[in-house]
mmCIF file of C-alpha atoms in Angstrom:
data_model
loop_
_atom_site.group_PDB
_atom_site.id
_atom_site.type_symbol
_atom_site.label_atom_id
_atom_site.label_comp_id
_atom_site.label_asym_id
_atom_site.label_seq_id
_atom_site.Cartn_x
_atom_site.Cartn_y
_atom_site.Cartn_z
ATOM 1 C CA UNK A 1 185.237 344.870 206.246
ATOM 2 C CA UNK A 2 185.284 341.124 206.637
ATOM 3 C CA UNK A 3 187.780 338.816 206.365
ATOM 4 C CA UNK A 4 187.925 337.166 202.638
ATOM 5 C CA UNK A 5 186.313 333.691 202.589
ATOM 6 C CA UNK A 6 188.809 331.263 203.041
ATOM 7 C CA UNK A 7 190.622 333.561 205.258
ATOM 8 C CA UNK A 8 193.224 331.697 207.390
ATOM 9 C CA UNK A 9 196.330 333.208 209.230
ATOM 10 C CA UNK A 10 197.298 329.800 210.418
ATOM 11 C CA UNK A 11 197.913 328.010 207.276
ATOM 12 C CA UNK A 12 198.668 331.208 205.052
ATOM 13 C CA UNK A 13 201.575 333.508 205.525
ATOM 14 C CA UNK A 14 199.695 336.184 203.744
ATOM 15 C CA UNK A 15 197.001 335.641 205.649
ATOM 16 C CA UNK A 16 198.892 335.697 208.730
ATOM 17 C CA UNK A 17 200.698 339.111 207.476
ATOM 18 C CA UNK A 18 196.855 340.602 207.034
ATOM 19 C CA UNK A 19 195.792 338.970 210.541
ATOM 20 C CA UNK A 20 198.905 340.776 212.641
ATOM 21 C CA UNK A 21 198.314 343.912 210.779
ATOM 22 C CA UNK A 22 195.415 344.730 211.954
ATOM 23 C CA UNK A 23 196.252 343.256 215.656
ATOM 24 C CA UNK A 24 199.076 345.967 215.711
ATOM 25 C CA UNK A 25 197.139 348.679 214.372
ATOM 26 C CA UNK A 26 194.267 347.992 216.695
ATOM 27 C CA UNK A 27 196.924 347.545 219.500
ATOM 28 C CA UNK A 28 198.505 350.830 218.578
ATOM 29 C CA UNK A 29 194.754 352.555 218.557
ATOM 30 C CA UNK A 30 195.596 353.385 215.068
ATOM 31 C CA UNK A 31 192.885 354.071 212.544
ATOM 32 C CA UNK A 32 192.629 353.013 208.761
ATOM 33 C CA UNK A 33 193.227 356.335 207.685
ATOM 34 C CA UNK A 34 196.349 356.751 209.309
ATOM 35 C CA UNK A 35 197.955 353.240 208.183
ATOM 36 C CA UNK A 36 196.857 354.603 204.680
ATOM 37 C CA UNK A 37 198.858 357.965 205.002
ATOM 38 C CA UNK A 38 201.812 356.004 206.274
ATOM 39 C CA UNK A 39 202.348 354.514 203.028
ATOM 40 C CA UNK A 40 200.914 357.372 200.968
ATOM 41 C CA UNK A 41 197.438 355.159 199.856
ATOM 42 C CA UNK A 42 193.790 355.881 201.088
ATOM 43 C CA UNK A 43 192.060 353.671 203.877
ATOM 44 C CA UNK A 44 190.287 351.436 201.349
ATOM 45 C CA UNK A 45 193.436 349.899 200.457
ATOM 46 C CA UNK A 46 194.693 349.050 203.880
ATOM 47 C CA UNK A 47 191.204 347.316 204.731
ATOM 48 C CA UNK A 48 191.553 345.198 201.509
ATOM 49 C CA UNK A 49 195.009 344.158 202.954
ATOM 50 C CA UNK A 50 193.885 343.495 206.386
ATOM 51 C CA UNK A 51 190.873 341.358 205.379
ATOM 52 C CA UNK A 52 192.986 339.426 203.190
ATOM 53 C CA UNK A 53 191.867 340.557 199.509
ATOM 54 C CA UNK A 54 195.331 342.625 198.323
ATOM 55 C CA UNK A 55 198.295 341.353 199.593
ATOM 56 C CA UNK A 56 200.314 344.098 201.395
ATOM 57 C CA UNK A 57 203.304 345.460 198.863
ATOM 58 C CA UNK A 58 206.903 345.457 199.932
ATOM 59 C CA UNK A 59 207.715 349.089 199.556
ATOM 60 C CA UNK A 60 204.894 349.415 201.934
ATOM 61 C CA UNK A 61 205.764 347.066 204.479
ATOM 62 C CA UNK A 62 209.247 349.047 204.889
ATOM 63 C CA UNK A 63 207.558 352.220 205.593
ATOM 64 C CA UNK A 64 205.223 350.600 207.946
ATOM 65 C CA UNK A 65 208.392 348.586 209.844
ATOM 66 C CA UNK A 66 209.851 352.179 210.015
ATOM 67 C CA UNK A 67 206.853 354.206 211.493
ATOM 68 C CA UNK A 68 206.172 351.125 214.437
ATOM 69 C CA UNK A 69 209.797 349.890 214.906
ATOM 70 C CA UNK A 70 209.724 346.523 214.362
ATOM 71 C CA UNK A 71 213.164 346.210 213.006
ATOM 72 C CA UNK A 72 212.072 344.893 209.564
ATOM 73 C CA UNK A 73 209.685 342.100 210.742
ATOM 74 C CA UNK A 74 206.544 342.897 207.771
ATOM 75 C CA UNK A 75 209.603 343.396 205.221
ATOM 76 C CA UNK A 76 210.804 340.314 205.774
ATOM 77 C CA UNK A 77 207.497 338.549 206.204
ATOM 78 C CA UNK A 78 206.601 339.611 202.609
ATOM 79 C CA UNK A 79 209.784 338.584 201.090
ATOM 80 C CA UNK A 80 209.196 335.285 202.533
ATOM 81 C CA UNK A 81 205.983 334.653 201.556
ATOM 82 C CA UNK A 82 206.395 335.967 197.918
ATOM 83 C CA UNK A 83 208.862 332.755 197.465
ATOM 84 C CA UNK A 84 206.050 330.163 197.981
ATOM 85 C CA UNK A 85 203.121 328.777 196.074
ATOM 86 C CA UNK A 86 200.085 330.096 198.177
ATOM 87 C CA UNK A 87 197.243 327.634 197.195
ATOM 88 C CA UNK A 88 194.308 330.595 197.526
ATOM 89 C CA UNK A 89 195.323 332.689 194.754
ATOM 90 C CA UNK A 90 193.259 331.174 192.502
ATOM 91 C CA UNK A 91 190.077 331.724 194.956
ATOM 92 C CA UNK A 92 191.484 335.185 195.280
ATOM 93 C CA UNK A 93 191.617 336.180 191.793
ATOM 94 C CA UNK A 94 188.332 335.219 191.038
ATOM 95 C CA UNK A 95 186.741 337.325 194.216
ATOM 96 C CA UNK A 96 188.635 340.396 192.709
ATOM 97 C CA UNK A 97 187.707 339.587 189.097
ATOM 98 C CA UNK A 98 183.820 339.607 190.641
ATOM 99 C CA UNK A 99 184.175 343.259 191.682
ATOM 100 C CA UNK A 100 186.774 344.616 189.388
ATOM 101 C CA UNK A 101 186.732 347.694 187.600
ATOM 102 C CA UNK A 102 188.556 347.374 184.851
ATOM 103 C CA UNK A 103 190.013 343.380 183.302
ATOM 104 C CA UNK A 104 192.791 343.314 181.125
ATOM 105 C CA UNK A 105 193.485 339.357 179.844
ATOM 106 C CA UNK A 106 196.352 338.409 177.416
ATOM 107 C CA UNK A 107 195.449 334.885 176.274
ATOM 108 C CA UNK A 108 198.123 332.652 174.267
ATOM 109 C CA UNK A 109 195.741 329.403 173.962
ATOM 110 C CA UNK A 110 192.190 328.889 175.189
ATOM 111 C CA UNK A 111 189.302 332.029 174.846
ATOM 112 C CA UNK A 112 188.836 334.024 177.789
ATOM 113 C CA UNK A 113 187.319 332.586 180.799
ATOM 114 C CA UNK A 114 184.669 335.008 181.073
ATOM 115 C CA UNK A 115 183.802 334.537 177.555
ATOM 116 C CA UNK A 116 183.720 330.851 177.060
ATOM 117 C CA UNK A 117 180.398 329.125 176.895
ATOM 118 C CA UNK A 118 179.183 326.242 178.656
ATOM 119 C CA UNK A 119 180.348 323.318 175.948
ATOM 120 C CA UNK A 120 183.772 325.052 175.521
ATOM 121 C CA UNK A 121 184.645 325.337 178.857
ATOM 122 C CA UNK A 122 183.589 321.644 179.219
ATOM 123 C CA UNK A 123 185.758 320.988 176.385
ATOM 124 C CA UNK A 124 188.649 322.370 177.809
ATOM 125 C CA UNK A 125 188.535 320.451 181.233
ATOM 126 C CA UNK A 126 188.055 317.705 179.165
ATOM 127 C CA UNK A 127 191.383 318.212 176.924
ATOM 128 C CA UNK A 128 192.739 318.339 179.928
ATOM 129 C CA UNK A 129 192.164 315.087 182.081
ATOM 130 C CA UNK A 130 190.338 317.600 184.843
ATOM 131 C CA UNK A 131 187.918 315.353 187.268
ATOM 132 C CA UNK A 132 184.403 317.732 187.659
ATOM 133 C CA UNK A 133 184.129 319.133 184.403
ATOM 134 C CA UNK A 134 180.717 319.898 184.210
ATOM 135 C CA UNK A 135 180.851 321.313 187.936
ATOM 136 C CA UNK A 136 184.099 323.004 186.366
ATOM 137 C CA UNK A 137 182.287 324.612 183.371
ATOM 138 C CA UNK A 138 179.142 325.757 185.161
ATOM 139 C CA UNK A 139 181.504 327.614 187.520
ATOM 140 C CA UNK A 140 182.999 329.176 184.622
ATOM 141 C CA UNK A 141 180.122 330.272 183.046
ATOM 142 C CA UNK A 142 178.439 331.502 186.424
ATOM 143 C CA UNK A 143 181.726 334.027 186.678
ATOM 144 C CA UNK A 144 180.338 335.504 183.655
ATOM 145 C CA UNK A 145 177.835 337.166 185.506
ATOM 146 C CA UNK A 146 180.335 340.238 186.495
ATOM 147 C CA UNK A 147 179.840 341.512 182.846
ATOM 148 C CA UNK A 148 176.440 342.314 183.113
ATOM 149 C CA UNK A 149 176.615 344.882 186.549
ATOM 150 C CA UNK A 150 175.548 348.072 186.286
ATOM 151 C CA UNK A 151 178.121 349.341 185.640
ATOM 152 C CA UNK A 152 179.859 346.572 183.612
ATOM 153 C CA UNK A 153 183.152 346.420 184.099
ATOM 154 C CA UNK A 154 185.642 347.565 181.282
ATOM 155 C CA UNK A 155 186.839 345.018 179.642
ATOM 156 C CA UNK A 156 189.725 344.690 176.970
ATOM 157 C CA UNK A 157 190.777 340.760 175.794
ATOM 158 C CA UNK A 158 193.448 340.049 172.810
ATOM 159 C CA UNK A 159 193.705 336.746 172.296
ATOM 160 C CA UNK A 160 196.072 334.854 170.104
ATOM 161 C CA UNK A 161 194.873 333.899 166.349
ATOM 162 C CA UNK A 162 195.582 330.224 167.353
ATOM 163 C CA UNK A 163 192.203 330.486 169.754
ATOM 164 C CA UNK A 164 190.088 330.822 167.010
ATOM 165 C CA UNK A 165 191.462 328.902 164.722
ATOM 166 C CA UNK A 166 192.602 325.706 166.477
ATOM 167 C CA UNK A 167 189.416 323.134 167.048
ATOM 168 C CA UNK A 168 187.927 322.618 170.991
ATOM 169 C CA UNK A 169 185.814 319.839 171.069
ATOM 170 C CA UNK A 170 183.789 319.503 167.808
ATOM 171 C CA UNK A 171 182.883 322.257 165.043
ATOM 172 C CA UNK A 172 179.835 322.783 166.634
ATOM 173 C CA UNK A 173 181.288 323.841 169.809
ATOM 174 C CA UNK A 174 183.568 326.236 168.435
ATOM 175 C CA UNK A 175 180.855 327.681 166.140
ATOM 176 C CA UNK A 176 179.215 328.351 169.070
ATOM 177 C CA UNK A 177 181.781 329.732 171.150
ATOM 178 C CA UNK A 178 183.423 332.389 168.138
ATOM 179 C CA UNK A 179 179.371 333.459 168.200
ATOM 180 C CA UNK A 180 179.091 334.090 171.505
ATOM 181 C CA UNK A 181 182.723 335.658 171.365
ATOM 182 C CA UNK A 182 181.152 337.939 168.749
ATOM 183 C CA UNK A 183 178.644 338.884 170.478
ATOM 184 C CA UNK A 184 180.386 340.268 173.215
ATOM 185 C CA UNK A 185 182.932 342.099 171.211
ATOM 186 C CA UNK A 186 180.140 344.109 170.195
ATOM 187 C CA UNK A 187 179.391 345.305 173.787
ATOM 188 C CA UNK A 188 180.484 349.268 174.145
ATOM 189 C CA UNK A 189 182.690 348.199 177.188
ATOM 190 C CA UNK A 190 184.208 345.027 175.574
ATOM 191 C CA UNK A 191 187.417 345.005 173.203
ATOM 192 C CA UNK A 192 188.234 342.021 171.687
ATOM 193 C CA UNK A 193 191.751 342.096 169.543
ATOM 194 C CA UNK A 194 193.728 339.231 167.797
ATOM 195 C CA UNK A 195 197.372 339.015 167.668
ATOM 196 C CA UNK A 196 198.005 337.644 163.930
ATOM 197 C CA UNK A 197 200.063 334.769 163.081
ATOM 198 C CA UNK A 198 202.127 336.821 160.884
ATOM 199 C CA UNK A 199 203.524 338.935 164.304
ATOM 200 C CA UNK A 200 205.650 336.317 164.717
ATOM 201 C CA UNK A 201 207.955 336.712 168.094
ATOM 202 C CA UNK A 202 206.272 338.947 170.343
ATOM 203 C CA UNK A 203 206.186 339.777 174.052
ATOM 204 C CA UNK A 204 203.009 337.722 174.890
ATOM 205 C CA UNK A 205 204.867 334.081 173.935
ATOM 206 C CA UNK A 206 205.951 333.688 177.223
ATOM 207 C CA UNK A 207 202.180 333.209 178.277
ATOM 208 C CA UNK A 208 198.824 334.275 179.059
ATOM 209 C CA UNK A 209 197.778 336.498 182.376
ATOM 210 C CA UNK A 210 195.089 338.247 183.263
ATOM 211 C CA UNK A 211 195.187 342.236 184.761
ATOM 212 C CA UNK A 212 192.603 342.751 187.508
ATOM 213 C CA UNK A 213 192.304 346.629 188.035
ATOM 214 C CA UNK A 214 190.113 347.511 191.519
ATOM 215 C CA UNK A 215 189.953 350.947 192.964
ATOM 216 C CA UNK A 216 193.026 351.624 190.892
ATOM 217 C CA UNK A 217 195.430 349.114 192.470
ATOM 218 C CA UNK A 218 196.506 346.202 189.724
ATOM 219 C CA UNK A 219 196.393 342.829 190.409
ATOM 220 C CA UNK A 220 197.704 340.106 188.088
ATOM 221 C CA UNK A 221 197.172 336.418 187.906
ATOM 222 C CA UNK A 222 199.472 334.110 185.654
ATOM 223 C CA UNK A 223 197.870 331.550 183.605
ATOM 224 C CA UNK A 224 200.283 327.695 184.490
ATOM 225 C CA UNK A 225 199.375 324.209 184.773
ATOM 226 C CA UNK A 226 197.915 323.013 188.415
ATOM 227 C CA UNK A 227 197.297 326.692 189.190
ATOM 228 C CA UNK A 228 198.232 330.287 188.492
ATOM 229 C CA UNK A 229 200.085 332.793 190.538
ATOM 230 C CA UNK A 230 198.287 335.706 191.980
ATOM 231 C CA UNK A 231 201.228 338.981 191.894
ATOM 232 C CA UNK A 232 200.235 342.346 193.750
ATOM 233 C CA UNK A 233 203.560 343.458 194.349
ATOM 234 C CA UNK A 234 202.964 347.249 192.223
ATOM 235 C CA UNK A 235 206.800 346.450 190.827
ATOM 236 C CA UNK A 236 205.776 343.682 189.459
ATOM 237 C CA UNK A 237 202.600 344.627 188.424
ATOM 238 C CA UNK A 238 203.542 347.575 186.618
ATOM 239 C CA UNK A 239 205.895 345.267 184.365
ATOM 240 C CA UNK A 240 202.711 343.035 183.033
ATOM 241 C CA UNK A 241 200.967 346.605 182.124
ATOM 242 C CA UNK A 242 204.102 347.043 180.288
ATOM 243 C CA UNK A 243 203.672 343.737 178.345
ATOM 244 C CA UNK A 244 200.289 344.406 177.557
ATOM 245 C CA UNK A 245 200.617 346.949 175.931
ATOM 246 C CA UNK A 246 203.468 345.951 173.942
ATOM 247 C CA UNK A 247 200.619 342.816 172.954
ATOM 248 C CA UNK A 248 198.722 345.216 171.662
ATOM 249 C CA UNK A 249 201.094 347.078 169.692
ATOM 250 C CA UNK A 250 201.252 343.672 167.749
ATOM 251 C CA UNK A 251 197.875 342.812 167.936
ATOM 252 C CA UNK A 252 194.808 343.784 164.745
ATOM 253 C CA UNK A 253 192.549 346.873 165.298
ATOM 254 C CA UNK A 254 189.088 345.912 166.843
ATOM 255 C CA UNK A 255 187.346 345.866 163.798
ATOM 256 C CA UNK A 256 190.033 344.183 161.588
ATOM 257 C CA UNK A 257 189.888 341.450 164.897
ATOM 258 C CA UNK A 258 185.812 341.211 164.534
ATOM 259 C CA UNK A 259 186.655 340.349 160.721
ATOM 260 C CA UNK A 260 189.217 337.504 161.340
ATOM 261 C CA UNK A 261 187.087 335.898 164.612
ATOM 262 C CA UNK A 262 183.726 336.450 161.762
ATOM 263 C CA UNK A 263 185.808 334.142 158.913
ATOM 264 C CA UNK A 264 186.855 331.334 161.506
ATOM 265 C CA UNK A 265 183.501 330.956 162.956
ATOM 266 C CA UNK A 266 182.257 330.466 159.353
ATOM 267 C CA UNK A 267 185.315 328.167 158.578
ATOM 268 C CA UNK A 268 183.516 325.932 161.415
ATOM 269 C CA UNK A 269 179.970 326.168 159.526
#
């Protein structure tokens, strides 16, 4: 498997952890398989980690320290670099969102990336001083393109009532966009649920993320000004599955969703 674009061990520590990983295990004359049964995962997963697309896990980097006696050196490695902004997450995130599985996205104030058209995504770099925002939306809309594989991924989006509700650009533009939104709810492997107003405090305030599921191993990215973080740490992950679902105890049944998203877009008519 080859290295993920963008792939550099000198300027990355996680790149550098993925980079001596496989120099060891190639060193040692050790195959995939038997990395993967080290840490109780397939082979898959320890290529993904050695080309630089999954970030190797704590809890694994013990087991592997213990099985080639490094005294702790991957351990600590990974506790180092999970204390630093690493500047490729975004570009990471959106090469695992291309070949996901399954998406999971929680979002508190714009639509969905992957379901914003053209003229709201260039509202939104717009609203927010961004330099290339036509480059910026075309991108945007291009990522779009993982929703009609064969298979489609599965997709499940609850957004907050505020998205629908609060103007982007001009009426047209969110008339538009709530259409389009529509449309895709309507796909068999698209949910689309609103969280009401009326839930008041819930456990999605905090803010949005997205959930990237590939070959059953979660990834998450956190939505934050000048750029996200990208977490694949399964402790952590497993906590944001948590949340999720505890959105969606709050959030309106699919059809009762369709309903409210149908009366805004007419609001904008």
């Amino acid at each position: 498997m080859r290295y993920r674009s963008g792939f550099d061990p000198d300027g990355n520590l996680w790149d550098l952890i993925a980079f001596d990983l496989r120099r060891q295990r190639q060193e040692r004359d050790i195959s995939l398989a038997a990395v993967g049964g080290i840490i109780g995962r397939d082979r898959s997963l320890v290529a993904y980690v050695e080309c630089g697309k999954t970030k190797l896990q704590e809890k694994h980097a013990v087991k592997i320290d213990d099985a080639w006696r490094t005294d702790g050196l991957y351990s600590r490695l990974v506790k180092f670099a999970k204390l630093g902004h690493d500047v490729s997450w975004s570009a990471t995130y959106l090469e695992l969102e291309a070949d996901a599985g399954e998406l999971r996205s929680w979002d508190l104030g714009w639509v969905p990336g992957l379901f914003q058209t053209e003229d709201y995504a260039r509202a939104t770099f717009d609203a927010a001083g961004t330099e290339g925002a036509e480059a910026g939306a075309k991108a945007r809309v291009e990522r779009q393109q993982c929703l009609n594989r064969t298979p489609p991924p599965r997709v499940w989006a609850i957004i907050d009532e505020r998205v629908i509700t609060q103007p982007v650009g001009s009426a047209e533009i969110m008339r538009d966009q709530l259409a389009h939104l529509i449309e895709l709810a309507k796909r068999p492997h698209v949910s689309v649920r609103v969280v009401p107003q009326s839930a008041g405090a819930h456990a999605g305030r905090d803010g949005s993320f997205n959930i990237i599921t590939m070959g059953g191993v979660d990834s998450v990215y956190t939505v934050a000004p000048g750029g996200g973080r990208l977490i694949q740490d399964a402790t952590e992950t497993n906590c944001y599955r948590v949340w999720f679902d505890l959105i969606g105890d709050v959030a309106l049944p699919k059809n009762a969703s369709l309903d409210l998203i149908v009366e805004a877009m007419e609001r904008f008519s």
